[in-house]
XYZ file of N, CA and C in Angstrom:
309
model
N 9.594 12.724 25.592
C 8.819 12.191 25.348
C 8.942 10.788 23.834
N 8.660 9.584 24.018
C 9.392 8.869 23.146
C 8.330 9.120 21.614
N 8.903 9.200 20.767
C 8.147 9.012 19.373
C 7.822 7.603 18.975
N 6.605 7.712 18.210
C 6.405 6.446 17.802
C 6.420 6.440 16.069
N 7.292 5.567 15.618
C 7.494 5.867 14.139
C 6.239 4.622 13.244
N 5.229 4.921 12.824
C 4.389 4.286 12.191
C 4.909 3.447 11.150
N 4.608 2.497 10.832
C 5.173 1.753 9.629
C 4.415 0.866 9.050
N 4.028 1.109 7.723
C 3.085 -0.100 7.092
C 3.109 -1.736 7.367
N 2.070 -2.313 7.532
C 2.108 -3.619 7.721
C 2.973 -4.338 6.811
N 3.405 -5.405 7.439
C 5.051 -5.965 6.123
C 3.940 -6.406 5.027
N 2.509 -7.282 5.275
C 2.261 -7.501 3.915
C 1.932 -6.695 3.111
N 1.203 -5.468 3.495
C 1.382 -4.413 2.376
C 2.137 -3.561 2.084
N 3.544 -3.768 2.353
C 4.522 -3.046 2.193
C 4.802 -3.145 0.452
N 4.884 -4.475 0.092
C 4.966 -4.386 -1.532
C 4.012 -3.355 -2.422
N 2.826 -3.456 -2.055
C 1.842 -2.385 -2.389
C 1.965 -1.239 -2.286
N 2.034 -0.639 -1.351
C 2.593 0.739 -0.889
C 3.763 1.330 -1.858
N 4.844 0.309 -1.461
C 6.444 0.540 -2.237
C 6.095 0.785 -3.897
N 5.444 -0.269 -4.583
C 4.697 -0.047 -6.034
C 4.039 1.149 -6.431
N 3.332 1.798 -5.066
C 2.348 2.970 -5.373
C 3.539 4.455 -5.127
N 4.455 3.938 -4.325
C 5.285 5.084 -3.721
C 6.183 5.426 -5.565
N 6.549 4.242 -5.890
C 7.477 4.429 -7.342
C 6.914 4.753 -8.507
N 5.494 4.786 -8.433
C 4.827 5.096 -9.544
C 4.970 6.324 -10.582
N 5.580 7.281 -10.180
C 6.143 8.556 -10.427
C 7.793 8.165 -11.082
N 8.195 7.210 -11.026
C 9.687 6.742 -11.234
C 9.608 5.855 -12.320
N 8.279 5.155 -12.776
C 8.299 4.385 -13.707
C 7.880 4.956 -14.705
N 8.243 4.114 -15.888
C 7.456 4.435 -17.069
C 6.003 4.109 -17.003
N 5.139 4.776 -17.365
C 3.578 3.799 -17.577
C 3.316 2.669 -17.674
N 4.158 2.282 -19.354
C 3.940 0.926 -19.660
C 4.652 0.079 -18.632
N 5.526 0.504 -17.460
C 6.600 -0.482 -16.734
C 5.281 -0.372 -15.691
N 4.775 0.683 -15.389
C 3.498 0.316 -14.023
C 2.663 -0.474 -14.571
N 2.023 -0.126 -15.809
C 0.780 -1.277 -16.176
C 1.175 -2.533 -15.991
N 2.348 -2.959 -16.876
C 2.945 -4.035 -16.739
C 2.967 -4.563 -15.132
N 3.557 -3.920 -14.467
C 3.612 -4.822 -12.593
C 2.052 -4.978 -12.139
N 1.373 -3.887 -12.462
C 0.056 -3.913 -12.064
C -1.048 -5.180 -12.371
N -0.647 -5.474 -13.876
C -1.032 -6.621 -14.366
C -0.761 -7.750 -13.948
N 0.040 -8.107 -13.251
C 0.668 -9.076 -12.349
C -0.366 -9.285 -11.305
N -0.898 -8.571 -11.016
C -1.978 -8.840 -9.641
C -2.738 -9.715 -9.934
N -3.596 -10.475 -9.052
C -4.507 -11.324 -9.530
C -5.541 -11.115 -8.661
N -7.056 -10.261 -9.101
C -6.797 -10.034 -10.643
C -5.888 -8.807 -10.960
N -5.794 -8.817 -11.959
C -5.198 -7.715 -12.381
C -5.365 -6.394 -12.012
N -4.500 -5.492 -11.899
C -4.785 -4.020 -11.253
C -5.062 -3.028 -12.653
N -5.385 -2.358 -12.833
C -4.893 -1.287 -14.074
C -4.535 0.087 -13.264
N -3.529 1.183 -13.980
C -3.616 2.203 -13.349
C -4.452 3.284 -13.372
N -5.476 2.744 -13.775
C -6.787 3.810 -13.555
C -7.980 3.235 -12.675
N -7.717 1.947 -12.251
C -8.513 1.441 -11.665
C -8.876 2.173 -9.961
N -10.035 2.469 -9.604
C -10.564 3.348 -8.629
C -9.799 2.782 -7.053
N -9.494 1.804 -6.699
C -8.673 1.402 -5.918
C -7.145 2.064 -6.023
N -7.022 1.887 -7.053
C -5.210 1.933 -6.901
C -5.157 3.622 -6.929
N -6.365 4.450 -7.592
C -6.108 5.579 -7.680
C -6.497 6.314 -6.476
N -7.534 5.385 -5.285
C -7.310 5.691 -3.955
C -6.130 5.656 -2.860
N -5.182 4.886 -3.475
C -3.989 4.441 -2.787
C -3.178 5.711 -2.704
N -3.005 5.953 -4.209
C -1.856 6.932 -4.835
C -2.491 8.333 -4.215
N -3.807 8.660 -4.113
C -4.333 9.952 -3.371
C -3.815 9.828 -2.119
N -4.342 8.683 -1.202
C -3.875 8.697 0.198
C -2.155 9.020 0.207
N -1.269 8.576 -0.416
C -0.033 8.846 -0.289
C 0.693 10.123 -0.415
N -0.720 10.364 -1.421
C -0.454 12.025 -1.866
C -0.730 12.838 -0.804
N -1.595 12.583 -0.280
C -2.687 12.896 0.907
C -1.393 13.286 2.184
N -0.901 12.016 2.437
C 0.278 11.538 3.751
C 1.081 12.738 3.298
N 2.156 12.866 2.172
C 3.100 13.283 1.336
C 2.696 14.904 1.775
N 1.770 15.456 1.641
C 1.284 16.725 1.590
C 1.002 17.078 3.502
N 0.574 16.711 3.892
C 0.109 16.544 5.565
C 1.697 16.770 6.243
N 2.644 15.375 5.878
C 3.776 15.399 6.666
C 4.878 17.175 6.093
N 4.723 17.668 4.865
C 5.411 18.469 4.365
C 4.623 20.027 5.220
N 3.536 19.486 5.435
C 2.814 20.783 6.139
C 2.895 20.711 7.902
N 3.470 19.771 8.186
C 3.448 19.932 9.690
C 2.592 19.293 10.647
N 1.214 18.968 9.534
C 0.476 18.209 10.312
C 0.303 16.975 10.765
N -0.671 16.692 11.720
C -0.472 15.480 12.365
C -0.854 14.215 11.230
N -0.299 13.051 11.454
C -0.389 12.358 10.504
C -1.029 10.877 10.357
N -1.345 10.936 11.717
C -2.540 9.103 12.232
C -3.452 8.978 11.537
N -4.165 10.062 10.873
C -5.381 10.022 9.782
C -4.926 9.474 8.794
N -4.070 10.739 8.434
C -3.407 10.121 6.802
C -2.718 8.520 6.588
N -2.053 8.415 7.817
C -1.278 6.784 7.908
C -2.719 6.094 7.713
N -3.509 6.275 8.237
C -4.762 5.210 8.515
C -5.651 4.797 7.176
N -5.508 5.964 6.280
C -6.419 5.563 4.976
C -4.945 5.563 4.073
N -3.712 5.317 3.915
C -3.030 4.835 3.180
C -3.237 3.115 3.473
N -2.920 2.898 4.985
C -3.493 1.572 5.472
C -4.671 0.826 4.760
N -5.106 1.535 4.638
C -6.815 1.277 4.323
C -6.727 0.996 2.697
N -6.523 1.566 2.255
C -6.372 1.602 0.887
C -5.530 0.638 0.174
N -4.311 0.291 1.092
C -3.615 -0.837 0.495
C -4.210 -1.827 0.877
N -4.654 -2.462 1.945
C -5.612 -3.361 2.283
C -6.243 -3.934 1.250
N -7.372 -2.843 0.980
C -8.142 -3.133 -0.132
C -7.661 -3.393 -1.110
N -6.573 -3.382 -1.324
C -6.226 -4.099 -2.801
C -5.569 -5.137 -2.624
N -4.964 -5.466 -0.996
C -4.680 -6.818 -0.849
C -5.263 -7.339 -0.788
N -6.765 -7.438 -0.273
C -8.008 -8.102 -0.153
C -8.363 -8.807 -1.441
N -8.271 -7.871 -2.172
C -9.015 -7.699 -3.702
C -8.012 -9.309 -4.809
N -6.972 -8.354 -4.189
C -5.567 -9.419 -5.078
C -5.212 -11.020 -4.069
N -5.051 -11.338 -2.839
C -5.018 -12.298 -2.376
C -5.933 -12.713 -1.414
N -7.184 -12.132 -1.312
C -8.169 -13.108 -0.678
C -8.467 -12.946 0.668
N -7.340 -12.641 1.529
C -7.020 -12.682 2.882
C -7.022 -11.615 3.486
N -6.949 -11.209 4.445
C -6.328 -9.805 5.011
C -4.927 -10.251 5.535
N -4.094 -9.317 5.385
C -2.556 -9.580 5.832
C -2.205 -9.895 6.927
N -3.163 -9.909 7.862
C -3.064 -10.495 9.163
C -2.970 -12.191 9.245
N -4.119 -12.325 8.309
C -4.720 -14.018 8.174
C -3.211 -14.532 7.421
N -3.049 -13.698 6.054
C -1.639 -14.336 5.524
C -0.252 -14.440 6.187
N -0.190 -13.296 7.059
C 1.135 -13.463 7.789
C 1.371 -15.046 8.608
N 0.014 -15.145 9.414
C -0.581 -16.159 10.441
C 0.039 -17.617 9.718
N -0.752 -17.649 8.560
C -0.891 -18.663 7.570
C 0.650 -19.132 6.784
N 1.442 -18.406 6.754
C 2.474 -18.447 6.256
C 3.926 -18.312 7.146
N 3.373 -18.030 8.031
C 4.813 -18.243 8.741
C 5.091 -19.808 9.103
N 6.594 -20.037 8.967
C 6.984 -21.590 9.359
C 8.061 -21.342 10.188
N 8.030 -22.512 10.993
C 8.968 -22.312 11.984
C 10.194 -23.000 11.382
N 11.816 -22.205 12.126
C 12.754 -22.856 11.288
C 12.965 -23.677 11.435
N 13.626 -24.524 10.528
C 14.586 -25.738 11.014
C 15.850 -25.861 11.243
């Protein structure tokens, strides 16, 4: 049986990576990075808290050997909410419009 490895959609990866790094960064550095979003995010923002909670639930499910499909979907949705809020487009639209042919 072939295993399928789910990855976060490319446009969402920076958001998810930043959420993953939240415990490694000093609180003021995290707040500074989140403030660069347009509109700015705050570490106490409910959308940010939802993404962090989704990542924690994913990690917990992985440690316990539980199915990860639901947890992956929750992470993707939480990251997409932040992406749409900050970028004003779905990640799929952004990728389609920003792709340029090689010269």
